[in-house]
Amino acid sequence: MNLPSYHKLRYCVMAFATALTIAVPFITINDRHIFLLSFDHKRLELLGVAFDTQEFYLMPFLLMFGFLFVFAVTTIGGRVWCGWGCPQTIYRVIYRDLIEGLIFGLHRRTNRQKAIDYSKPINKIKKAAAFLIWVALAFLAASNFSWFLVPPEEFFVYIQNPSEHPVLIGMITIIALFLIFDVTFLGEKFCAVICPYVRVQSSMYDRDTIYTIYDEKRGGKLFDGGVKIGKKPLGANDECTGCDACVLVCPTHIDIRKGLQLECINCLECSDACRIVMNRLNRSSLIKWTSARADAGEGKTRFLRFRTIAYAVLLTLIATAVLAMSGAKEGMLLDITKSSRLYKIEKVGDVNRVSADYIFLFANTDDKPHSYYFEVVSPEGLKILSPSRAFQIGAGAKSKEIVTLYSDTILADNSTEDAKFKAQIRAYAEDDRNISVEREAVFIYPALSKLK
Ligand code: SF4
Ligand code: SF4
């Protein structure tokens, strides 16, 4: 009987998810990442489009989309995310099955309940070596996470001078320490006890949700009121052999014959184990990925139902809104930094000219080149000394402009203290008036006693 081997399929999905997670931070379109949330540059890059902080209103929609998507997947396929896509499960598979099991032979995949035999000194050495390999991988995983916040091209420059980037180094260290503790000590206890998602997922289940179900009609009843009543079901026609292959293989150490349990991560390894046993008897696995409706013989699983249609409608609405909002983006980014010098006072004719320098960092996020300039909206009397004319920035390119603002009129009449103003700047593309942003910069006007 050629049924799919779930564990092989699961390992392929996990390998793909891992490769994708590592690759995504490196993929760019027009020099912009397909996902980057940079707090440093106050910028979100999504599918090659850059959004600045004013456009972060997209984030709640993206989060909503992410949560609803996981909820929809749970309603349709149970805890399939937990067993097949969650980083926690993938890290455990790498540590327990790959490093400890496959590389060092400390245990077999088909028996995850057997404790490591530490009476053999070699096993202690192997366990220590497995731990050290995981420590290295934990730092790699933590770095991989940080690449979604700090682009890899900057990350690899920053880590050459760790003392100058304590926040980044601290973040990686904390995440890595957590992963070491979580994966080598907590294990699947994290899924059953700590993960908040496990607490809410049962409310998303209905009779058509597919999850791991032991076929009690065929296999026979082994638990009564949660209490095990024997080594194997007692009925003469009960097919379960009591071999416990399904229990031994379970990574969360449960017996699926007891029914749906909080600890079950839907990995379906028990289904594979039972299939091998049952195939020897020319029968199909007693443990299936099916719905309560199909298991009870009430007809086929209904994938199109009120809940799944509602999720599809909501996800479509959010995706449409995100696309519409991305289309209405400003088309440029602008960061303004004031130079360290507060102001300069000079005599121009009969007037005191007060000026200050700023660094304007422009980014043309449009796919066409534009000619940019700007104006001072307020306070009245504050003007642009340089640059005196618009400048060209190519599609997707950046430009740094040294800007000098000045005032020949007295902006504040305080004789002893400097006055601080919020200068409102409006920058725009001269050739496309739809592209414009407003930013604030601080302009300091000196106390009158300092004027010449
Ligand atoms: S009961 Fe089966 S599906 Fe659930 S966690 Fe254990 S092995 Fe995986
Ligand atoms: S693997 Fe199948 S036959 Fe063996 S104990 Fe589990 S359910 Fe019964």
Coordinates of C-alpha atoms and ligand atoms in Angstrom, one line a residue:
M1 CA 0.0 0.0 0.0
N2 CA 1.8 3.1 -1.2
L3 CA 0.7 5.8 1.3
P4 CA 2.9 8.9 1.8
S5 CA 5.6 8.7 4.3
Y6 CA 4.7 11.7 6.4
H7 CA 8.1 12.1 8.1
K8 CA 10.0 12.2 4.8
L9 CA 7.6 14.8 3.4
R10 CA 7.8 16.7 6.7
Y11 CA 11.6 16.8 6.6
C12 CA 11.5 18.1 3.0
V13 CA 9.1 20.8 4.0
M14 CA 11.3 21.7 6.9
A15 CA 14.4 21.8 4.8
F16 CA 12.7 24.1 2.3
A17 CA 11.4 26.4 5.1
T18 CA 14.9 26.5 6.6
A19 CA 16.6 27.3 3.2
L20 CA 13.9 29.9 2.5
T21 CA 14.4 31.6 6.0
I22 CA 18.1 31.8 5.4
A23 CA 17.8 33.0 1.8
V24 CA 15.0 35.6 2.1
P25 CA 17.2 38.4 3.8
F26 CA 19.6 38.2 0.9
I27 CA 17.1 38.5 -1.8
T28 CA 16.7 42.0 -3.2
I29 CA 14.6 43.6 -5.9
N30 CA 16.1 46.9 -7.2
D31 CA 18.5 47.0 -4.2
R32 CA 15.6 46.6 -1.8
H33 CA 14.9 43.5 0.3
I34 CA 11.8 41.4 -0.1
F35 CA 11.5 41.7 3.7
L36 CA 13.3 44.0 6.0
L37 CA 12.1 45.8 9.1
S38 CA 14.9 48.2 9.9
F39 CA 14.5 50.2 13.1
D40 CA 17.9 51.6 12.5
H41 CA 16.9 53.2 9.2
K42 CA 13.2 53.5 10.2
R43 CA 12.2 51.6 7.1
L44 CA 10.2 48.7 6.0
E45 CA 11.1 47.0 2.8
L46 CA 8.5 44.6 1.4
L47 CA 8.8 42.8 -2.0
G48 CA 11.3 45.4 -3.2
V49 CA 9.2 48.4 -2.1
A50 CA 10.5 50.7 0.7
F51 CA 8.2 52.3 3.2
D52 CA 9.3 54.8 5.8
T53 CA 8.0 55.3 9.3
Q54 CA 5.1 57.4 8.1
E55 CA 4.0 54.3 6.2
F56 CA 4.3 51.8 9.0
Y57 CA 0.5 51.7 9.2
L58 CA 1.0 48.8 6.9
M59 CA 2.5 46.7 9.7
P60 CA -0.7 46.0 11.7
F61 CA -2.3 44.8 8.4
L62 CA 0.6 42.5 7.7
L63 CA 0.5 41.1 11.2
M64 CA -3.3 40.7 10.9
F65 CA -2.8 38.9 7.6
G66 CA -0.1 36.6 9.2
F67 CA -2.2 35.7 12.3
L68 CA -5.4 35.1 10.2
F69 CA -3.4 33.0 7.8
V70 CA -2.2 30.7 10.6
F71 CA -5.7 30.6 12.1
A72 CA -7.1 29.6 8.7
V73 CA -4.5 26.9 8.3
T74 CA -5.3 25.6 11.8
T75 CA -9.0 25.5 11.0
I76 CA -8.3 23.5 7.9
G77 CA -5.4 21.3 8.9
G78 CA -5.1 21.4 12.7
R79 CA -1.7 22.1 14.2
V80 CA 0.0 21.5 10.9
W81 CA 2.0 24.7 11.5
C82 CA 3.4 23.3 14.8
G83 CA 4.6 20.0 13.3
W84 CA 5.7 21.2 9.9
G85 CA 6.6 24.9 9.9
C86 CA 7.3 26.2 13.4
P87 CA 11.0 27.1 14.0
Q88 CA 10.8 25.5 17.4
T89 CA 9.9 22.1 15.9
I90 CA 12.5 22.5 13.1
Y91 CA 15.2 23.3 15.6
R92 CA 14.2 20.2 17.7
V93 CA 14.4 18.0 14.6
I94 CA 17.8 19.4 13.8
Y95 CA 19.1 18.9 17.3
R96 CA 17.4 15.6 18.3
D97 CA 17.0 13.7 15.1
L98 CA 19.9 15.0 13.0
I99 CA 22.7 15.9 15.4
E100 CA 22.0 13.5 18.3
G101 CA 20.3 10.8 16.3
L102 CA 21.8 10.6 12.8
I103 CA 25.3 12.0 13.4
F104 CA 26.1 10.7 16.9
G105 CA 23.7 7.7 17.0
L106 CA 22.5 8.6 20.6
H107 CA 18.9 7.4 19.8
R108 CA 16.8 6.2 17.0
R109 CA 14.0 8.2 15.3
T110 CA 11.7 5.3 15.8
N111 CA 12.2 5.3 19.6
R112 CA 12.2 8.8 21.1
Q113 CA 11.3 7.6 24.5
K114 CA 14.5 5.7 25.3
A115 CA 16.8 7.7 27.5
I116 CA 20.5 8.0 26.4
D117 CA 22.6 5.4 28.2
Y118 CA 25.1 7.6 30.1
S119 CA 26.8 4.6 31.7
K120 CA 28.9 4.5 28.5
P121 CA 31.4 7.4 28.7
I122 CA 31.5 7.8 24.9
N123 CA 27.8 8.8 25.1
K124 CA 28.7 11.7 27.4
I125 CA 31.3 12.9 24.9
K126 CA 28.8 12.5 22.1
K127 CA 26.2 14.5 24.0
A128 CA 28.7 17.2 24.8
A129 CA 29.7 17.4 21.1
A130 CA 26.0 17.5 20.0
F131 CA 25.5 20.4 22.5
L132 CA 28.5 22.3 21.2
I133 CA 27.3 21.9 17.6
W134 CA 23.9 23.2 18.6
V135 CA 25.5 26.2 20.4
A136 CA 27.1 27.2 17.1
L137 CA 23.9 26.7 15.2
A138 CA 21.9 28.7 17.8
F139 CA 24.1 31.7 17.1
L140 CA 23.6 31.1 13.4
A141 CA 19.9 31.0 13.9
A142 CA 19.9 34.1 16.0
S143 CA 22.0 35.9 13.3
N144 CA 19.5 34.7 10.7
F145 CA 16.7 36.3 12.7
S146 CA 18.6 39.5 13.0
W147 CA 19.0 39.7 9.2
F148 CA 15.3 40.6 9.0
L149 CA 16.0 43.7 11.2
V150 CA 19.6 44.5 10.1
P151 CA 20.3 43.8 6.4
P152 CA 23.0 41.1 5.9
E153 CA 25.3 43.6 4.0
E154 CA 25.4 45.8 7.1
F155 CA 25.4 42.9 9.6
F156 CA 28.6 41.5 8.3
V157 CA 30.3 44.9 8.5
Y158 CA 28.9 45.6 12.1
I159 CA 30.1 42.3 13.5
Q160 CA 33.7 43.1 12.6
N161 CA 33.5 45.8 15.2
P162 CA 31.3 44.2 17.9
S163 CA 32.2 46.8 20.6
E164 CA 30.6 49.5 18.4
H165 CA 27.3 47.6 18.1
P166 CA 26.4 46.4 21.6
V167 CA 22.6 46.3 20.8
L168 CA 23.0 44.0 17.9
I169 CA 25.5 41.7 19.7
G170 CA 23.3 41.7 22.8
M171 CA 20.2 40.8 20.8
I172 CA 22.0 37.9 19.0
T173 CA 23.4 36.6 22.3
I174 CA 20.0 36.7 24.1
I175 CA 18.2 34.9 21.3
A176 CA 21.0 32.3 21.0
L177 CA 21.0 31.7 24.8
F178 CA 17.2 31.2 24.7
L179 CA 17.5 28.8 21.7
I180 CA 20.2 26.8 23.5
F181 CA 18.0 26.5 26.7
D182 CA 14.8 25.9 24.7
V183 CA 16.1 23.3 22.3
T184 CA 18.4 21.3 24.6
F185 CA 16.5 21.6 27.8
L186 CA 12.8 22.5 27.4
G187 CA 12.2 20.6 24.2
E188 CA 8.6 19.8 23.4
K189 CA 7.5 21.1 26.8
F190 CA 7.7 24.5 25.2
C191 CA 4.9 23.5 22.8
A192 CA 2.6 22.2 25.5
V193 CA 3.3 24.6 28.4
I194 CA 4.7 27.9 27.1
C195 CA 3.5 28.5 23.5
P196 CA 0.4 30.8 23.7
Y197 CA -0.8 29.5 20.3
V198 CA -1.5 26.0 21.7
R199 CA -4.0 27.6 24.2
V200 CA -6.2 29.1 21.5
Q201 CA -5.9 26.6 18.7
S202 CA -8.6 24.2 20.0
S203 CA -11.1 27.0 19.6
M204 CA -10.4 27.0 15.9
Y205 CA -11.2 23.3 15.5
D206 CA -14.5 22.1 14.1
R207 CA -15.8 18.7 12.9
D208 CA -14.1 19.3 9.5
T209 CA -10.7 20.2 10.8
I210 CA -8.2 17.5 9.9
Y211 CA -5.9 16.3 12.6
T212 CA -4.2 13.1 13.8
I213 CA -6.9 10.6 14.8
Y214 CA -6.7 7.0 16.0
D215 CA -9.4 4.9 14.4
E216 CA -11.0 3.5 17.5
K217 CA -13.7 1.6 15.5
R218 CA -11.0 -0.5 13.8
G219 CA -8.2 -0.4 16.4
G220 CA -10.3 -0.8 19.5
K221 CA -10.7 1.2 22.7
L222 CA -7.6 1.4 24.9
F223 CA -8.4 4.3 27.2
D224 CA -11.6 4.8 29.3
G225 CA -12.1 8.2 30.7
G226 CA -8.4 9.0 30.1
V227 CA -7.2 5.9 32.0
K228 CA -5.4 3.1 30.1
I229 CA -7.2 -0.2 30.4
G230 CA -4.6 -2.6 29.1
K231 CA -1.5 -3.2 27.0
K232 CA -3.8 -3.6 23.9
P233 CA -7.5 -3.3 23.1
L234 CA -9.4 -6.4 24.3
G235 CA -12.0 -7.0 21.6
A236 CA -11.5 -10.0 19.4
N237 CA -11.7 -8.0 16.2
D238 CA -9.7 -5.0 17.5
E239 CA -6.8 -4.5 15.0
C240 CA -4.4 -2.6 17.3
T241 CA -1.6 -5.0 18.1
G242 CA -0.4 -3.1 21.2
C243 CA 3.1 -2.9 19.6
D244 CA 3.4 0.8 20.9
A245 CA 5.3 1.8 17.8
C246 CA 3.1 4.9 17.6
V247 CA 4.0 5.8 21.2
L248 CA 7.7 5.2 20.9
V249 CA 8.1 7.4 17.9
C250 CA 6.1 10.3 19.3
P251 CA 8.3 13.4 19.9
T252 CA 5.9 14.8 22.5
H253 CA 5.7 11.5 24.4
I254 CA 2.0 11.0 24.2
D255 CA -0.3 8.1 23.2
I256 CA -2.6 9.2 20.4
R257 CA -5.0 6.3 21.2
K258 CA -6.1 8.4 24.1
G259 CA -7.7 10.9 21.7
L260 CA -6.9 14.6 20.8
Q261 CA -4.3 16.0 23.2
L262 CA -2.8 19.4 23.8
E263 CA 0.7 18.1 23.2
C264 CA 0.0 16.6 19.8
I265 CA 1.8 18.7 17.1
N266 CA 0.3 16.9 14.2
C267 CA 3.7 15.6 12.9
L268 CA 2.0 12.3 11.9
E269 CA 5.0 10.2 12.7
C270 CA 2.7 7.9 14.7
S271 CA 0.7 7.4 11.5
D272 CA 3.9 6.4 9.6
A273 CA 4.9 4.0 12.5
C274 CA 1.5 2.3 12.5
R275 CA 1.4 2.1 8.7
I276 CA 4.6 0.0 8.8
V277 CA 3.1 -2.4 11.4
M278 CA -0.3 -2.6 9.7
N279 CA 1.2 -3.0 6.2
R280 CA 2.7 -6.3 7.4
L281 CA -0.8 -7.4 8.1
N282 CA -2.0 -6.1 4.7
R283 CA -4.0 -3.3 6.4
S284 CA -3.9 0.4 6.4
S285 CA -2.6 2.6 9.3
L286 CA -5.0 2.9 12.3
I287 CA -3.8 6.5 12.7
K288 CA -4.9 9.0 10.0
W289 CA -4.8 12.7 9.2
T290 CA -8.6 13.1 8.9
S291 CA -11.5 15.0 10.3
A292 CA -13.9 14.0 13.1
R293 CA -16.7 14.0 10.5
A294 CA -14.9 11.6 8.2
D295 CA -13.7 9.5 11.2
A296 CA -17.3 9.2 12.4
G297 CA -18.5 8.1 9.0
E298 CA -20.7 11.2 8.6
G299 CA -19.5 11.9 5.0
K300 CA -16.5 13.6 3.5
T301 CA -14.6 16.4 5.1
R302 CA -16.0 19.7 4.0
F303 CA -13.2 22.1 3.2
L304 CA -15.5 24.8 1.9
R305 CA -17.6 25.8 5.0
F306 CA -18.6 29.0 6.7
R307 CA -15.3 29.4 8.7
T308 CA -12.9 28.7 5.8
I309 CA -14.9 31.0 3.5
A310 CA -14.9 33.8 6.1
Y311 CA -11.1 33.5 6.5
A312 CA -10.7 33.5 2.7
V313 CA -12.8 36.7 2.4
L314 CA -10.9 38.4 5.3
L315 CA -7.5 37.5 3.9
T316 CA -8.5 38.7 0.4
L317 CA -9.8 42.0 1.9
I318 CA -6.6 42.6 3.9
A319 CA -4.3 41.7 1.0
T320 CA -6.3 44.0 -1.3
A321 CA -6.0 46.8 1.3
V322 CA -2.3 46.3 1.7
L323 CA -1.8 46.4 -2.1
A324 CA -3.9 49.5 -2.4
M325 CA -2.0 51.3 0.4
S326 CA 1.3 50.3 -1.1
G327 CA 0.2 51.8 -4.4
A328 CA -0.6 55.0 -2.6
K329 CA 2.9 55.3 -1.0
E330 CA 4.8 58.6 -1.0
G331 CA 7.4 57.6 -3.6
M332 CA 10.3 59.0 -1.7
L333 CA 12.0 58.7 1.7
L334 CA 13.6 61.6 3.6
D335 CA 15.7 61.5 6.8
I336 CA 16.9 64.8 8.2
T337 CA 19.8 65.1 10.6
K338 CA 21.1 68.3 12.0
S339 CA 24.8 69.0 12.0
S340 CA 26.5 69.2 15.4
R341 CA 27.0 73.0 15.2
L342 CA 23.9 74.7 16.7
Y343 CA 24.0 77.8 14.4
K344 CA 26.2 80.3 12.6
I345 CA 25.8 84.0 13.1
E346 CA 27.2 86.4 10.4
K347 CA 26.6 90.0 9.4
V348 CA 25.1 90.4 5.9
G349 CA 24.7 94.1 5.2
D350 CA 22.8 95.5 8.2
V351 CA 21.2 92.2 9.2
N352 CA 22.3 89.3 11.4
R353 CA 22.0 86.2 9.4
V354 CA 21.5 83.0 11.5
S355 CA 22.0 79.8 9.6
A356 CA 22.3 76.0 10.4
D357 CA 23.4 73.0 8.4
Y358 CA 21.5 69.7 7.9
I359 CA 22.1 66.4 6.2
F360 CA 19.1 65.5 4.0
L361 CA 19.1 61.8 3.1
F362 CA 16.8 61.4 0.1
A363 CA 15.7 58.0 -1.3
N364 CA 13.8 57.8 -4.5
T365 CA 11.6 54.8 -3.9
D366 CA 9.8 55.2 -7.2
D367 CA 10.7 53.2 -10.3
K368 CA 11.4 56.4 -12.3
P369 CA 14.1 59.1 -11.9
H370 CA 12.8 62.4 -10.4
S371 CA 14.0 65.9 -9.9
Y372 CA 13.6 66.8 -6.1
Y373 CA 13.5 70.0 -4.2
F374 CA 12.0 71.2 -1.0
E375 CA 10.5 74.3 0.8
V376 CA 10.2 75.5 4.3
V377 CA 6.6 75.6 5.4
S378 CA 7.2 77.1 8.8
P379 CA 8.3 79.1 10.7
E380 CA 7.9 82.2 8.5
G381 CA 11.2 83.9 7.8
L382 CA 13.2 80.6 7.6
K383 CA 14.6 80.1 4.1
I384 CA 16.9 77.8 2.0
L385 CA 20.4 79.1 1.5
S386 CA 21.7 76.0 -0.3
P387 CA 21.2 74.0 -2.5
S388 CA 19.7 76.7 -4.7
R389 CA 18.2 74.4 -7.3
A390 CA 16.6 71.0 -7.7
F391 CA 18.7 67.8 -8.0
Q392 CA 18.1 64.6 -9.9
I393 CA 17.9 61.1 -8.2
G394 CA 17.6 58.0 -10.2
A395 CA 15.0 55.3 -9.7
G396 CA 15.5 53.5 -6.4
A397 CA 18.7 55.6 -5.7
K398 CA 19.7 57.6 -2.7
S399 CA 21.2 61.0 -2.4
K400 CA 22.8 62.9 0.5
E401 CA 22.4 66.7 0.4
I402 CA 24.0 69.2 2.7
V403 CA 21.3 71.8 3.3
T404 CA 21.7 75.2 4.9
L405 CA 18.7 77.0 6.2
Y406 CA 18.9 80.6 7.3
S407 CA 16.9 83.5 8.7
D408 CA 17.6 87.2 8.2
T409 CA 14.7 88.2 10.3
I410 CA 14.6 88.0 14.1
L411 CA 12.6 84.8 14.9
A412 CA 12.7 85.1 18.7
D413 CA 13.2 88.0 21.0
N414 CA 14.6 86.3 24.1
S415 CA 17.6 88.3 25.1
T416 CA 19.3 85.6 27.3
E417 CA 18.3 82.1 26.0
D418 CA 18.3 80.4 22.6
A419 CA 14.9 79.6 21.2
K420 CA 14.1 76.2 19.6
F421 CA 11.8 76.0 16.6
K422 CA 10.3 73.0 14.8
A423 CA 11.0 73.7 11.1
Q424 CA 8.4 72.1 8.9
I425 CA 10.0 71.0 5.6
R426 CA 8.1 69.8 2.6
A427 CA 10.2 67.9 0.0
Y428 CA 8.7 67.0 -3.4
A429 CA 9.4 65.8 -6.9
E430 CA 9.2 68.8 -9.2
D431 CA 8.1 66.6 -12.1
D432 CA 5.4 64.7 -10.1
R433 CA 3.5 66.7 -7.5
N434 CA 1.9 63.5 -6.2
I435 CA 5.3 62.7 -4.7
S436 CA 5.9 64.7 -1.5
V437 CA 6.7 64.2 2.1
E438 CA 6.7 66.5 5.2
R439 CA 9.4 66.3 7.8
E440 CA 10.3 68.3 10.9
A441 CA 13.8 69.6 11.8
V442 CA 15.0 71.6 14.8
F443 CA 16.1 75.1 14.1
I444 CA 17.7 77.0 17.0
Y445 CA 17.7 80.8 17.0
P446 CA 20.3 82.4 19.3
A447 CA 19.5 84.7 22.2
L448 CA 19.5 88.4 21.1
S449 CA 22.5 89.1 23.3
K450 CA 24.6 86.9 21.0
L451 CA 23.7 88.8 17.8
K452 CA 26.3 91.3 16.5
Ligands
SF4_1 S1 0.6 11.8 18.6 FE1 1.4 11.4 16.5 S2 1.0 13.3 15.4 FE2 0.8 13.8 17.6 S3 2.8 14.5 18.2 FE3 2.8 12.3 18.7 S4 3.6 11.4 16.8 FE4 3.1 13.5 16.3
SF4_2 S1 1.4 1.5 16.0 FE1 -0.7 1.0 15.4 S2 -0.8 -1.2 16.0 FE2 0.9 -0.4 17.1 S3 0.1 0.3 19.1 FE3 0.0 2.0 17.7 S4 -2.0 2.0 16.9 FE4 -1.7 -0.1 17.7

